[in-house]
Tab-separated table of C-alpha atoms in Angstrom:
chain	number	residue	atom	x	y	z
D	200	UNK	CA	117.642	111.428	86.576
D	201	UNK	CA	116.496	107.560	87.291
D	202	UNK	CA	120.159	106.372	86.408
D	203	UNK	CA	121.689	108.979	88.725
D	204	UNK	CA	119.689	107.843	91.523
D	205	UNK	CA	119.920	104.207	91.282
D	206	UNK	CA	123.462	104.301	90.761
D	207	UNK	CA	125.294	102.874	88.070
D	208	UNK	CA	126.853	99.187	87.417
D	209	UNK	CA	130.149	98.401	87.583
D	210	UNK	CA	132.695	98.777	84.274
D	211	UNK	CA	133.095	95.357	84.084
D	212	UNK	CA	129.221	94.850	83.741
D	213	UNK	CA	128.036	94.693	80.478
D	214	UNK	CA	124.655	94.953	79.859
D	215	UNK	CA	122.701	91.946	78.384
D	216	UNK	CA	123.217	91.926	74.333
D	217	UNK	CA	119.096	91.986	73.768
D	218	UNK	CA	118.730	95.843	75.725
D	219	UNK	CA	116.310	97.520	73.663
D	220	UNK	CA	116.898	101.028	72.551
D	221	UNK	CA	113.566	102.324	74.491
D	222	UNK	CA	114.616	101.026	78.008
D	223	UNK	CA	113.583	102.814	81.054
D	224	UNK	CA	116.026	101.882	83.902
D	225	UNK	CA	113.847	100.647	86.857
D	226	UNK	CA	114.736	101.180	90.295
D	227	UNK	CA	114.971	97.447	90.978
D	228	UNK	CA	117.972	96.547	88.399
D	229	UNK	CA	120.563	97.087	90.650
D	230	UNK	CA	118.878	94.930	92.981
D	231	UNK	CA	118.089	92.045	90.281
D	232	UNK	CA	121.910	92.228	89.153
D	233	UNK	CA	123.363	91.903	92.685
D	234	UNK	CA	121.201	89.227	93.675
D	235	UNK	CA	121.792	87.242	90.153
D	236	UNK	CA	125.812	87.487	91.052
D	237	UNK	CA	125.216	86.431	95.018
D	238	UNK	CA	122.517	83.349	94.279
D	239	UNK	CA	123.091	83.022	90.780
D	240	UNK	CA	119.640	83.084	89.577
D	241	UNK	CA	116.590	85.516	90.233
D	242	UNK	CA	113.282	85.039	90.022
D	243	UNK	CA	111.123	88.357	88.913
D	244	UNK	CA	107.848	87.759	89.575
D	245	UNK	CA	104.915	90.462	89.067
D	246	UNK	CA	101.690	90.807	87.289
D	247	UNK	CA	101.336	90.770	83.567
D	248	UNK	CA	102.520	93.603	81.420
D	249	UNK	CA	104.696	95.191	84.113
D	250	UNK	CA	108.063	95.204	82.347
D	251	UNK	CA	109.209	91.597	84.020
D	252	UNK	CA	110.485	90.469	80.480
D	253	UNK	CA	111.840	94.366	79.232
D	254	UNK	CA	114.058	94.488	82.229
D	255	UNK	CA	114.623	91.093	82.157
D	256	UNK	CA	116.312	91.186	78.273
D	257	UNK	CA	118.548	94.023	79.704
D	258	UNK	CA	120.442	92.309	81.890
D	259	UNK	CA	120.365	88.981	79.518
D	260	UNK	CA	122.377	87.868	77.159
D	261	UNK	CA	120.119	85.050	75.753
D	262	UNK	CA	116.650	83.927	76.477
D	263	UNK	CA	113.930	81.093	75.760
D	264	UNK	CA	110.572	82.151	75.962
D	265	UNK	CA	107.820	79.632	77.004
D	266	UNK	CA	104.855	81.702	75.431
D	267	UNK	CA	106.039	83.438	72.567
D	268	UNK	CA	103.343	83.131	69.844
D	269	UNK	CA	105.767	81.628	67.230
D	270	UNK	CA	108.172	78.959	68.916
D	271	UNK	CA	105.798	78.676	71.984
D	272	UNK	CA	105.290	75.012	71.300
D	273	UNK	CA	108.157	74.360	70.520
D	274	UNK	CA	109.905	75.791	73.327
D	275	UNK	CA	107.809	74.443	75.816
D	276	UNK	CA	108.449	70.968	74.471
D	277	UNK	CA	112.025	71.535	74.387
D	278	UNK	CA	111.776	72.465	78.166
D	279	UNK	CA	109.479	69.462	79.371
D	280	UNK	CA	111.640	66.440	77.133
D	281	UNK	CA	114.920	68.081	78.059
D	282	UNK	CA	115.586	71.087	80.559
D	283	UNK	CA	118.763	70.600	80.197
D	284	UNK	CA	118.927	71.999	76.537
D	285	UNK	CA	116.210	75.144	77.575
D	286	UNK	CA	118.919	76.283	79.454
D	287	UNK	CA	121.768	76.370	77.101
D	288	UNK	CA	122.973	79.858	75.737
D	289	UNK	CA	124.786	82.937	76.520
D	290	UNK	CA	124.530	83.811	80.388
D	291	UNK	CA	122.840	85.579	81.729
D	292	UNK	CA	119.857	83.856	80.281
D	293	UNK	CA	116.095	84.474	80.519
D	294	UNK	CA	113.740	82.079	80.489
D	295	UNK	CA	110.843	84.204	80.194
D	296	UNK	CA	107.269	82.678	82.108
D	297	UNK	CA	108.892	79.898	83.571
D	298	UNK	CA	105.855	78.891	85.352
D	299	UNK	CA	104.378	77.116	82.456
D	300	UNK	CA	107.403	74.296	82.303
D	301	UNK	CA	107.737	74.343	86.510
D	302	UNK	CA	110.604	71.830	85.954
D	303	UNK	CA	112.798	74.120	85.049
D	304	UNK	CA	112.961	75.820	88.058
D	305	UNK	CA	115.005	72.393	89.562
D	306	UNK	CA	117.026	72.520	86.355
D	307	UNK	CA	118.019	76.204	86.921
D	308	UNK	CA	118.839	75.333	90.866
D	309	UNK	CA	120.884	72.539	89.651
D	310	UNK	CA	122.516	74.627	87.386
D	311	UNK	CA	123.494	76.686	89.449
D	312	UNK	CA	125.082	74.565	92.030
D	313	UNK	CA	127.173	72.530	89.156
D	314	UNK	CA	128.856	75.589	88.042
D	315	UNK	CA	129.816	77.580	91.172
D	316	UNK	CA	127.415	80.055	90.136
D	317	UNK	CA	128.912	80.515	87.063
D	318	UNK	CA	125.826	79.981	84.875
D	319	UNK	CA	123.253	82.750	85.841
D	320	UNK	CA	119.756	82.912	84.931
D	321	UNK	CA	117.117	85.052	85.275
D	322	UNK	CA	113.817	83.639	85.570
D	323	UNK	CA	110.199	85.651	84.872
D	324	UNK	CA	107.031	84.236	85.849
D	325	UNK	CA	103.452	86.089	85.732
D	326	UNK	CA	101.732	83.439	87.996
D	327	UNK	CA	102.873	80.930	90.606
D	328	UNK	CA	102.608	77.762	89.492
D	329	UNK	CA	99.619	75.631	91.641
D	330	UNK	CA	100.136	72.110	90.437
D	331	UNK	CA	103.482	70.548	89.403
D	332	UNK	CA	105.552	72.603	91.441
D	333	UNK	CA	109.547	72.125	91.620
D	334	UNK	CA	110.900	69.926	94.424
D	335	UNK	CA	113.314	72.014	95.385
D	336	UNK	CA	112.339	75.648	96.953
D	337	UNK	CA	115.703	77.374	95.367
D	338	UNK	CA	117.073	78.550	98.361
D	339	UNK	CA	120.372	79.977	98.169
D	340	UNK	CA	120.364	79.674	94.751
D	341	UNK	CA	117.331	81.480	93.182
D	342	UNK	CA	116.634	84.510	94.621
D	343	UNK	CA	112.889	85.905	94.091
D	344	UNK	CA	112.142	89.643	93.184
D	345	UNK	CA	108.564	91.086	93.154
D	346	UNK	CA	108.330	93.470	90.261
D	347	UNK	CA	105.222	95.671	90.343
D	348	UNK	CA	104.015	98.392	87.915
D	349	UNK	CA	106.016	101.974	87.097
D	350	UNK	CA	106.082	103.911	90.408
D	351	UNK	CA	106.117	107.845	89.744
D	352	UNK	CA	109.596	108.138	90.218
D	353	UNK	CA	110.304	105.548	87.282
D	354	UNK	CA	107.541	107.416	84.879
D	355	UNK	CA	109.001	110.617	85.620
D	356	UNK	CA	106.334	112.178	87.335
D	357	UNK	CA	108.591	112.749	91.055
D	358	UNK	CA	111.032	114.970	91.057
D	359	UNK	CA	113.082	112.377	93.077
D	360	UNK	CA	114.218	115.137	95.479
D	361	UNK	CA	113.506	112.697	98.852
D	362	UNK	CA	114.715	109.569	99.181
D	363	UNK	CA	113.146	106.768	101.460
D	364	UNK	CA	116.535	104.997	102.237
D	365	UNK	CA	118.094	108.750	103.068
D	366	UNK	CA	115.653	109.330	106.023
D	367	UNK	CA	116.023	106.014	107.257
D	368	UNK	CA	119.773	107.210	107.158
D	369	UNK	CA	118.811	110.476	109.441
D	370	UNK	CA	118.455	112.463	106.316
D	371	UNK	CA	115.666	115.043	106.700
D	372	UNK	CA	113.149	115.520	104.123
D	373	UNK	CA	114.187	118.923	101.897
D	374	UNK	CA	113.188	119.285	98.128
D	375	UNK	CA	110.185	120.438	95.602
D	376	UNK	CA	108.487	118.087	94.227
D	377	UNK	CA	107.230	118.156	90.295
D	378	UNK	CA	104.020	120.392	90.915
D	379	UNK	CA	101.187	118.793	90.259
D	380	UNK	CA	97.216	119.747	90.177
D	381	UNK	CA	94.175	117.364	91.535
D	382	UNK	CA	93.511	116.552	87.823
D	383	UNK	CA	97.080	115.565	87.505
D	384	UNK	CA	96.927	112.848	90.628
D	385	UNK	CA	93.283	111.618	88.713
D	386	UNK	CA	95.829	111.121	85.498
D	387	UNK	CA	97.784	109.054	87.686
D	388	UNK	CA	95.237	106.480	88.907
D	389	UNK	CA	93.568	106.002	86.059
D	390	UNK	CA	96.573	105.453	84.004
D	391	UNK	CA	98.361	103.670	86.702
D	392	UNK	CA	102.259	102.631	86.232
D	393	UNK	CA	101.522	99.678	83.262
D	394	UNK	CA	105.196	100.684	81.388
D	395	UNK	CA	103.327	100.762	77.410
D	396	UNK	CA	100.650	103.206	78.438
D	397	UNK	CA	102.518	106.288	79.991
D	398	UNK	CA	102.563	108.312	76.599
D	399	UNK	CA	99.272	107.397	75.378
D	400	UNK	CA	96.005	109.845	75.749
D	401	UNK	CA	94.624	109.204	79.010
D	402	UNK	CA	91.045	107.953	77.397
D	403	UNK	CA	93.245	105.149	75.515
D	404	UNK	CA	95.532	104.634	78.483
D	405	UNK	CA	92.504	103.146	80.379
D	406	UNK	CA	91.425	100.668	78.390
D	407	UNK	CA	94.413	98.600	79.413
D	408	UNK	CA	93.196	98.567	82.865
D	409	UNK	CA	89.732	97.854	82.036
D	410	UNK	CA	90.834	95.088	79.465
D	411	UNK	CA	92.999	93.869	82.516
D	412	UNK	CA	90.428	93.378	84.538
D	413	UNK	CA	87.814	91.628	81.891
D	414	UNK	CA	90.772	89.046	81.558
D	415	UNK	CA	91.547	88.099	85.048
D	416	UNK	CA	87.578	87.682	85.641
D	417	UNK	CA	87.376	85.382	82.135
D	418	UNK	CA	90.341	83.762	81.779
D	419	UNK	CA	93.266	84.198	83.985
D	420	UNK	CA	91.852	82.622	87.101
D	421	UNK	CA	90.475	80.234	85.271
D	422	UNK	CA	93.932	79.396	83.599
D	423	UNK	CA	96.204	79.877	86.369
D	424	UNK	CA	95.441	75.942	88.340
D	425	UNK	CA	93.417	74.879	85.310
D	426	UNK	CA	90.321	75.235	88.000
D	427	UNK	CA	87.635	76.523	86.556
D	428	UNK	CA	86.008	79.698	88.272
D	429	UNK	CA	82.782	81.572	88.035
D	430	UNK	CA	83.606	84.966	86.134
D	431	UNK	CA	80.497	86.679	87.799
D	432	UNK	CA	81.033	85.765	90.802
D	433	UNK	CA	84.938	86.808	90.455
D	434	UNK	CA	83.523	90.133	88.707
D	435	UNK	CA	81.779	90.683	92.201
D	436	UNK	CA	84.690	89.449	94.494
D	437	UNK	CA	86.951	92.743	92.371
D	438	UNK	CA	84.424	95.127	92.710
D	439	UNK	CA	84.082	94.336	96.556
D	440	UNK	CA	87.932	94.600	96.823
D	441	UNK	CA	87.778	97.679	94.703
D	442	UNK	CA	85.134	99.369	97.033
D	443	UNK	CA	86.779	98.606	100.025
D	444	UNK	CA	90.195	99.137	98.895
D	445	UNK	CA	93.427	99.898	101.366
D	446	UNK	CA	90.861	97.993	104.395
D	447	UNK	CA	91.299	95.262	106.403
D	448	UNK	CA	88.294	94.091	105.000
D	449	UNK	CA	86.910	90.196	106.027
D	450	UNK	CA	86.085	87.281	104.045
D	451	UNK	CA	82.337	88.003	105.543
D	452	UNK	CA	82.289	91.252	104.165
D	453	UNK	CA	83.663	89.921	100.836
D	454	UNK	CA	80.608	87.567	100.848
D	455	UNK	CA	78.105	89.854	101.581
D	456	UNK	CA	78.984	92.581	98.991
D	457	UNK	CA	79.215	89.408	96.428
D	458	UNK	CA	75.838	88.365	97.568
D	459	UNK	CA	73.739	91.495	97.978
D	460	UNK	CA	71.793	91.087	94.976
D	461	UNK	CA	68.633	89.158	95.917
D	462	UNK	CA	69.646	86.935	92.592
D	463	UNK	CA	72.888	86.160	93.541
D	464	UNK	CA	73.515	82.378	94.958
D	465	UNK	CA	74.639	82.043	98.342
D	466	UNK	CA	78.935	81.985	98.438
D	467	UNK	CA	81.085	79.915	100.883
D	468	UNK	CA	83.998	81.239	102.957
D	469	UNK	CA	85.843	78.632	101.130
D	470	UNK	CA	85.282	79.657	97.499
D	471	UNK	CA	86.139	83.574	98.275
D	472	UNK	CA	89.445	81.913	99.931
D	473	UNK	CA	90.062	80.089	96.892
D	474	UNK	CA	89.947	83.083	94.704
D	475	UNK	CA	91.452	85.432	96.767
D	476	UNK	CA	94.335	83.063	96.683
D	477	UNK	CA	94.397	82.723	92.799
D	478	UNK	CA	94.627	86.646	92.811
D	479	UNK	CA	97.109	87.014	94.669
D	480	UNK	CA	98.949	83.963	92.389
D	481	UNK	CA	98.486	86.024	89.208
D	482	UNK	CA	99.776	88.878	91.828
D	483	UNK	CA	96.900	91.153	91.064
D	484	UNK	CA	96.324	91.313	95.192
D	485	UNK	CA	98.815	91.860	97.141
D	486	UNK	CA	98.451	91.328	101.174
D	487	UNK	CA	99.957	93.891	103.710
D	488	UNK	CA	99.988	92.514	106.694
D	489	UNK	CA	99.725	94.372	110.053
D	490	UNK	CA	102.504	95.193	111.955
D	491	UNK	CA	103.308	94.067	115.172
D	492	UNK	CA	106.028	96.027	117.009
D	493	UNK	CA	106.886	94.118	119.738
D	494	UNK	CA	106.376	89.841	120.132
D	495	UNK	CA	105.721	90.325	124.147
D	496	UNK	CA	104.286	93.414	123.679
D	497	UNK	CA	100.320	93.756	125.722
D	498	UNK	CA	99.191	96.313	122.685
D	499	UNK	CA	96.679	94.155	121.656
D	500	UNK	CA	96.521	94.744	117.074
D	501	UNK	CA	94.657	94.173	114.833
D	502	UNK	CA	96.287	90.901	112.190
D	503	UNK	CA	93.986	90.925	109.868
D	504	UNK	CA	96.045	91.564	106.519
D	505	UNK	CA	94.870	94.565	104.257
D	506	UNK	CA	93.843	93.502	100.687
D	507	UNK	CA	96.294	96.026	98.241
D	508	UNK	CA	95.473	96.386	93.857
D	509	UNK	CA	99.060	96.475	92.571
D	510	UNK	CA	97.826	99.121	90.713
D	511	UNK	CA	95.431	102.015	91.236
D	512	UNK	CA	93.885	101.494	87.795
D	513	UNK	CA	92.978	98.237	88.168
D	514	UNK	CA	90.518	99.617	91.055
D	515	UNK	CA	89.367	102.781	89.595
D	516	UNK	CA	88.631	100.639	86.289
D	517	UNK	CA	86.281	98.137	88.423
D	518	UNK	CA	84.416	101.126	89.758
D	519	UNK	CA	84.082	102.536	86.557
D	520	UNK	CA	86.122	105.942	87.928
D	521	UNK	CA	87.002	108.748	85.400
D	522	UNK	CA	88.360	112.444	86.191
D	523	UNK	CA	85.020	113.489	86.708
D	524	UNK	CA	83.845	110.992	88.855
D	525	UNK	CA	86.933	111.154	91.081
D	526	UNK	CA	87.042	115.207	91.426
D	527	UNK	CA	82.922	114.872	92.734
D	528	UNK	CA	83.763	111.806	95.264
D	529	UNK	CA	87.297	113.038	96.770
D	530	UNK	CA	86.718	110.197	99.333
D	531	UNK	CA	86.967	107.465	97.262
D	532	UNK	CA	89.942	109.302	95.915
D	533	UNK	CA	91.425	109.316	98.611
D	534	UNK	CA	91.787	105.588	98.697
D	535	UNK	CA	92.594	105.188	95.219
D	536	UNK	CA	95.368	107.836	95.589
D	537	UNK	CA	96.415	105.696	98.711
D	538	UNK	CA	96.712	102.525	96.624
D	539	UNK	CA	98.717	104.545	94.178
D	540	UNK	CA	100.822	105.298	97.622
D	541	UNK	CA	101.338	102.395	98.954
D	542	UNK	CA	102.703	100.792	95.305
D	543	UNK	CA	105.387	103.052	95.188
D	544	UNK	CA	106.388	102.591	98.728
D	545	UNK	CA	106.516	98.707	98.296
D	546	UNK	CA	108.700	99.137	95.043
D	547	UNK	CA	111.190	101.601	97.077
D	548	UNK	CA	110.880	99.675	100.415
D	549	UNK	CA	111.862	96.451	98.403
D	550	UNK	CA	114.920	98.359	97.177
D	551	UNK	CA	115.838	99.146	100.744
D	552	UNK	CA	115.306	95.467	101.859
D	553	UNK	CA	112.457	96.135	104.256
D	554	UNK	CA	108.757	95.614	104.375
D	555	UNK	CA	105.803	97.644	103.874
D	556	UNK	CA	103.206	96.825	107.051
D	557	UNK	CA	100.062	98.888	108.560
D	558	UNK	CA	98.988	99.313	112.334
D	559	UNK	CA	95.322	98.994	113.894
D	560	UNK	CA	94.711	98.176	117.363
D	561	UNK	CA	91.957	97.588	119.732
D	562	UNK	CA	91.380	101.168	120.302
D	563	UNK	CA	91.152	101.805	116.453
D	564	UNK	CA	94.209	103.766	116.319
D	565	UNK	CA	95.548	102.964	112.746
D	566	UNK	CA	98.094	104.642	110.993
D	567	UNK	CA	98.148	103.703	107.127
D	568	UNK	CA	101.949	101.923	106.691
D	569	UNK	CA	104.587	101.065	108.461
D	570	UNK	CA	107.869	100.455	107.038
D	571	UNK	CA	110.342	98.122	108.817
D	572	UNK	CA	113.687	97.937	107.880
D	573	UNK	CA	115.985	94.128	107.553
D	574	UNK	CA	117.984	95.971	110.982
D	575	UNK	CA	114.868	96.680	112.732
D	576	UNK	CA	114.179	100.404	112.366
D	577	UNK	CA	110.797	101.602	111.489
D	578	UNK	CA	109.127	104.399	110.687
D	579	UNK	CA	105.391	105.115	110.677
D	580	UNK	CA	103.359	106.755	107.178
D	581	UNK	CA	100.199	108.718	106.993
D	582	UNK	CA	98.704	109.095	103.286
D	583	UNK	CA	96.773	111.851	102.662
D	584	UNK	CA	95.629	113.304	99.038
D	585	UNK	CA	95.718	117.041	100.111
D	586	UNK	CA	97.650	119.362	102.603
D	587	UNK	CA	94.552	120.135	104.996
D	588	UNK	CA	94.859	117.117	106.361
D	589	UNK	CA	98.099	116.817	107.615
D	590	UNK	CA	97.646	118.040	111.092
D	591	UNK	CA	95.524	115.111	111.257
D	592	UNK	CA	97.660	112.772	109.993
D	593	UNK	CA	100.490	113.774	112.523
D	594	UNK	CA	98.417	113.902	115.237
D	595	UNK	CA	97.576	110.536	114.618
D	596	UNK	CA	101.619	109.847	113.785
D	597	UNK	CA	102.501	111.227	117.018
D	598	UNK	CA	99.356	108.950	119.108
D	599	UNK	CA	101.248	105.809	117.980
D	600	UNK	CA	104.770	107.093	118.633
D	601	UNK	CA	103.643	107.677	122.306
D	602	UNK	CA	101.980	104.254	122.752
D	603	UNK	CA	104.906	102.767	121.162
D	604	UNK	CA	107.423	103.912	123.489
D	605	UNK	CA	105.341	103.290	126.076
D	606	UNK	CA	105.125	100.124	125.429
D	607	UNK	CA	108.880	99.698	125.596
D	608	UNK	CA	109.432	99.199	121.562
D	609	UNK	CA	112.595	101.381	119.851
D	610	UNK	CA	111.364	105.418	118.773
D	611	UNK	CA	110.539	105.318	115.455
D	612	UNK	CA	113.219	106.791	112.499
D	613	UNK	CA	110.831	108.966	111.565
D	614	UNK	CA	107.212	109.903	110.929
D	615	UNK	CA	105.844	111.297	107.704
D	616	UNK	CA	102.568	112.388	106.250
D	617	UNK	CA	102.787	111.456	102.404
D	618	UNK	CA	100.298	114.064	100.419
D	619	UNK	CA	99.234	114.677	97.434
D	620	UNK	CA	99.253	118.387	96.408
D	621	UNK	CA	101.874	119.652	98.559
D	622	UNK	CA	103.948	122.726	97.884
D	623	UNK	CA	107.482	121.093	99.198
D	624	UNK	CA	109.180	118.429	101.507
D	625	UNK	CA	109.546	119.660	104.904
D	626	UNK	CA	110.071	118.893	109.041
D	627	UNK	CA	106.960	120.158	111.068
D	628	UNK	CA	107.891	121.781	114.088
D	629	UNK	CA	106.230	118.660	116.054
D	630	UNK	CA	109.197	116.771	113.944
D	631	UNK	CA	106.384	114.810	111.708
D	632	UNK	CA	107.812	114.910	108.068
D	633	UNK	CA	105.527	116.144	105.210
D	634	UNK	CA	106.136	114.348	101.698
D	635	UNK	CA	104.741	115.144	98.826
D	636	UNK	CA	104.663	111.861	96.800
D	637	UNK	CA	105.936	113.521	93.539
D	638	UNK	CA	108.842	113.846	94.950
D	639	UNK	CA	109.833	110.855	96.696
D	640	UNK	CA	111.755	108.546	95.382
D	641	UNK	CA	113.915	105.132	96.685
C-alpha cells in the first residue's frame, strides 16, 4: 500500500546493496533519491532512532559510520587525519552521524563538485553540529532532508484513502479511513511513530519514550556543544513545553512554569534561549512559525513561533500520560492528538515541498495550521480529536477565509477539519473538508 502510493523508482535504480530484509518504505525516499541525483548529496537530519540510518542503507551502496560501537574510533580518526579516504567506497555512500567529524561535510561538497556529481553521498546527522562547523554551507550541492518519526500512514494505521498533494490538485476528499476507537488514538500517542516500537506491547512501547526523554535531560544536551546544562532545570523546561504543547507559548511563561516551585533558583531569559536552541539542535523541538498571508497586508498576526514535540510520546511521557489518564482528561488529549497531527502533516507537507505554518491574530482568531505550498497556494487546517466539534472548527475555517479575502490575499485551496474518530472523508455543504487522520496520507 506505502509503495503504491509513493510511487516506484525508476528500472535503472537499483537499490543500495546494504537494504535490509525488514525495510518499511518511507514516504520521503523518493524525495531523498531525487534530491541525491539533482545536488548530489543529501543531508537527512532528524532526531535519534527515527530510521535516518535504515533508510539511509537502502539507498546506499557503502557506508562509514562515525559511532558504531566497534570501529567508532577508528572511523572517526580516519575522518579527522584524512576525509578524503572516509569517503572512498561504492556510491551512493553513507556516512552515518556526520556531525561528529563536521569536516566532512566540506569534503563531501568538494566531492561533489570534482566529479560532476558523479560521486553521491548521503549524509545522516542526529544533531547539528555547534562548534567546528564546515566553511562551506553546501548549497547546491548538499541538499538537507528533515526526517521525523513514522507518520500513520507509514505504520499502517491510515488507510491512505486522501491524499494531501491530491486536494491541493482540486481533488476532493472521498474515502474510509481504517476505523479506529478513542483507545486506539491513546495507542497512538503513547507509542508515537519511533520505527522499532510499532509491534511491541504498548506498556513496553513506552519506555522508549520515557527513556528518550531521561537522555536528552542527562546527557544529550549536555553532549550536543560539549556545554554543560542543568538536567533539572532542563527536566522542568520539557515538562513546561509538554504542558503547553501546540501554543505559542513565551520564554516568560517557560520561566515561570520552570520556577514555580518556591525551591527552584531564579532562571534567565538567556539560559531558557540557550536550551530551547539545543532542543531544537538534537531536533526534539521543532518551531512552526506563524503564517503571514500577505507582506503589505494591515491584518495585524501574531509571530510568535509555536513550540512542536516531534513526537506525541515524547510529551505524553513527560506528563506521565497513560490510556487511562488520557480517556479522564480529553483536553489534554486533544493537544497531544494535535501534536500527533501536526507530525504527520509536516512529513507529507515536506513531500509536497511546502511548509507547515499556524495563524493567530490580534482578534485571537487562530486556526491550528496552515499549509503553504513552493507556488503559493494555501490551505487552512482545523485539528480536532472527535466529530462534535467540527462545526466549530469550520466555522472558525470559514472566519479566516472571509478576512483573508478581504484583505485582498488569494482564496484558499481548501479548508479541512482533520478529526480523530470520524466515520469517512467528506465535503460539508459549507465546502469545509472533513478528514479523518487515519486516512490521510501524502
Amino acid at each position: 500500500m506505502i509503495g503504491d502510493l509513493m510511487g516506484e523508482f525508476p528500472d535503472e535504480i537499483e537499490r543500495g546493496k546494504l537494504i535490509n530484509s525488514g525495510y518499511e518504505p518511507r514516504v520521503l525516499d523518493e524525495l531523498i533519491y531525487e534530491n541525491m541525483e539533482d545536488f548530489g548529496a543529501v543531508c537527512i537530519e532528524g532526531p535519534k532512532y527515527c530510521g535516518k540510518t535504515w533508510t539511509a542503507r537502502s539507498l546506499s551502496n557503502s557506508e562509514i559510520c562515525l559511532l558504531d560501537t566497534e570501529g567508532a574510533f577508528q572511523n572517526q580518526e580516519l575522518a579527522r587525519l584524512s576525509p578524503h579516504q572516509a569517503l572512498q567506497g561504492s556510491h551512493p555512500r553513507l556516512i552515518d552521524e556526520w556531525q561528529e567529524v563536521p569536516s566532512l561535510w566540506d569534503a563531501v561538497r568538494n566531492a561533489v563538485d570534482r566529479s560532476g556529481k558523479q560521486d553521491t553521498f548521503i549524509l545522516t546527522g542526529s544533531a547539528v553540529p555547534r562548534k567546528a562547523k564546515p566553511h562551506h554551507s553546501g548549497v547546491g550541492r548538499i541538499e538537507k532532508i528533515r526526517m521525523r518519526p513514522m507518520t500513520l500512514f507509514e505504520a499502517g494505521k491510515s488507510s491512505g484513502a486522501v491524499s494531501l498533494q491530491a486536494l491541493f490538485d482540486g481533488q476532493k476528499p472521498d474515502g474510509s479511513p481504517l476505523a479506529v476507537t478513542l483507545e486506539n488514538l491513546c495507542d497512538f500517542v503513547i507509542r508515537g511513530g519511533w520505527p522499532a516500537v510499532q509491534n511491541m506491547e504498548l506498556r513496553r512501547a513506552s519506555r522508549l519514550a520515557r527513556s528518550y526523554v531521561r537522555q536528552v535531560s542527562e546527557d544529550d544536551l549536555s553532549r550536543v556543544d560539549d556545554v554543560a546544562r542543568d538536567p533539572q532545570k532542563i527536566s522542568r523546561l520539557l515538562h513546561s513545553l509538554a504542558r503547553n504543547a501546540e501554543q505559542s507559548t513565551t520564554t516568560k511563561t517557560m520561566i515561570r512554569d520552570m520556577t514555580a516551585n518556591a525551591s527552584n533558583e531564579a532562571l534567565s531569559k538567556e539560559t531558557v534561549d540557550d536550551y530551547l536552541q539545543a532542543l531544537r539542535r538534537i531536533f526534539v523541538i521543532e518551531e512552526i512559525p506563524g503564517w503571514s498571508p500577505n507582506l503589505r497586508s494591515s491584518i495585524r498576526i501574531n509571530k510568535r513561533p509555536k513550540y512542536h514535540y516531534v513526537d506525541p510520546s515524547l510529551p505524553a511521557a513527560i506528563l506521565g500520560a497513560t490510556p487511562q489518564k488520557l480517556l479522564g482528561d480529553l483536553n489534554a488529549f486533544g493537544f497531544l492528538f494535535e501534536c500527533l497531527c501536526l507530525r504527520d502533516l509536516l512529513v507529507y507537507a515536506e513531500v509536497a515541498e511546502a511548509q507547515v505554518r499556524y495563524y493567530r491574530d490580534n482578534t485571537d482568531l487562530e486556526v491550528d495550521a496552515i499549509i503553504e505550498s513552493y507556488d503559493g497556494k494555501w490551505a487552512a487546517l482545523e485539528i480536532k480529536l472527535g466529530h462534535s466539534q467540527a462545526d466549530l472548527a469550520a466555522n472558525n475555517l470559514l472566519r479566516l477565509k472571509t478576512k483573508m479575502e478581504a484583505a485582498g490575499t488569494e482564496s484558499p485551496a481548501f479548508l479541512a477539519v482533520v478529526e480523530g474518530l470520524g466515520q469517512s472523508a467528506y465535503v460539508r455543504d459549507d465546502g469545509v473538508y472533513v478528514i479523518p487522520i487515519t486516512c490521510l496520507a501524502p
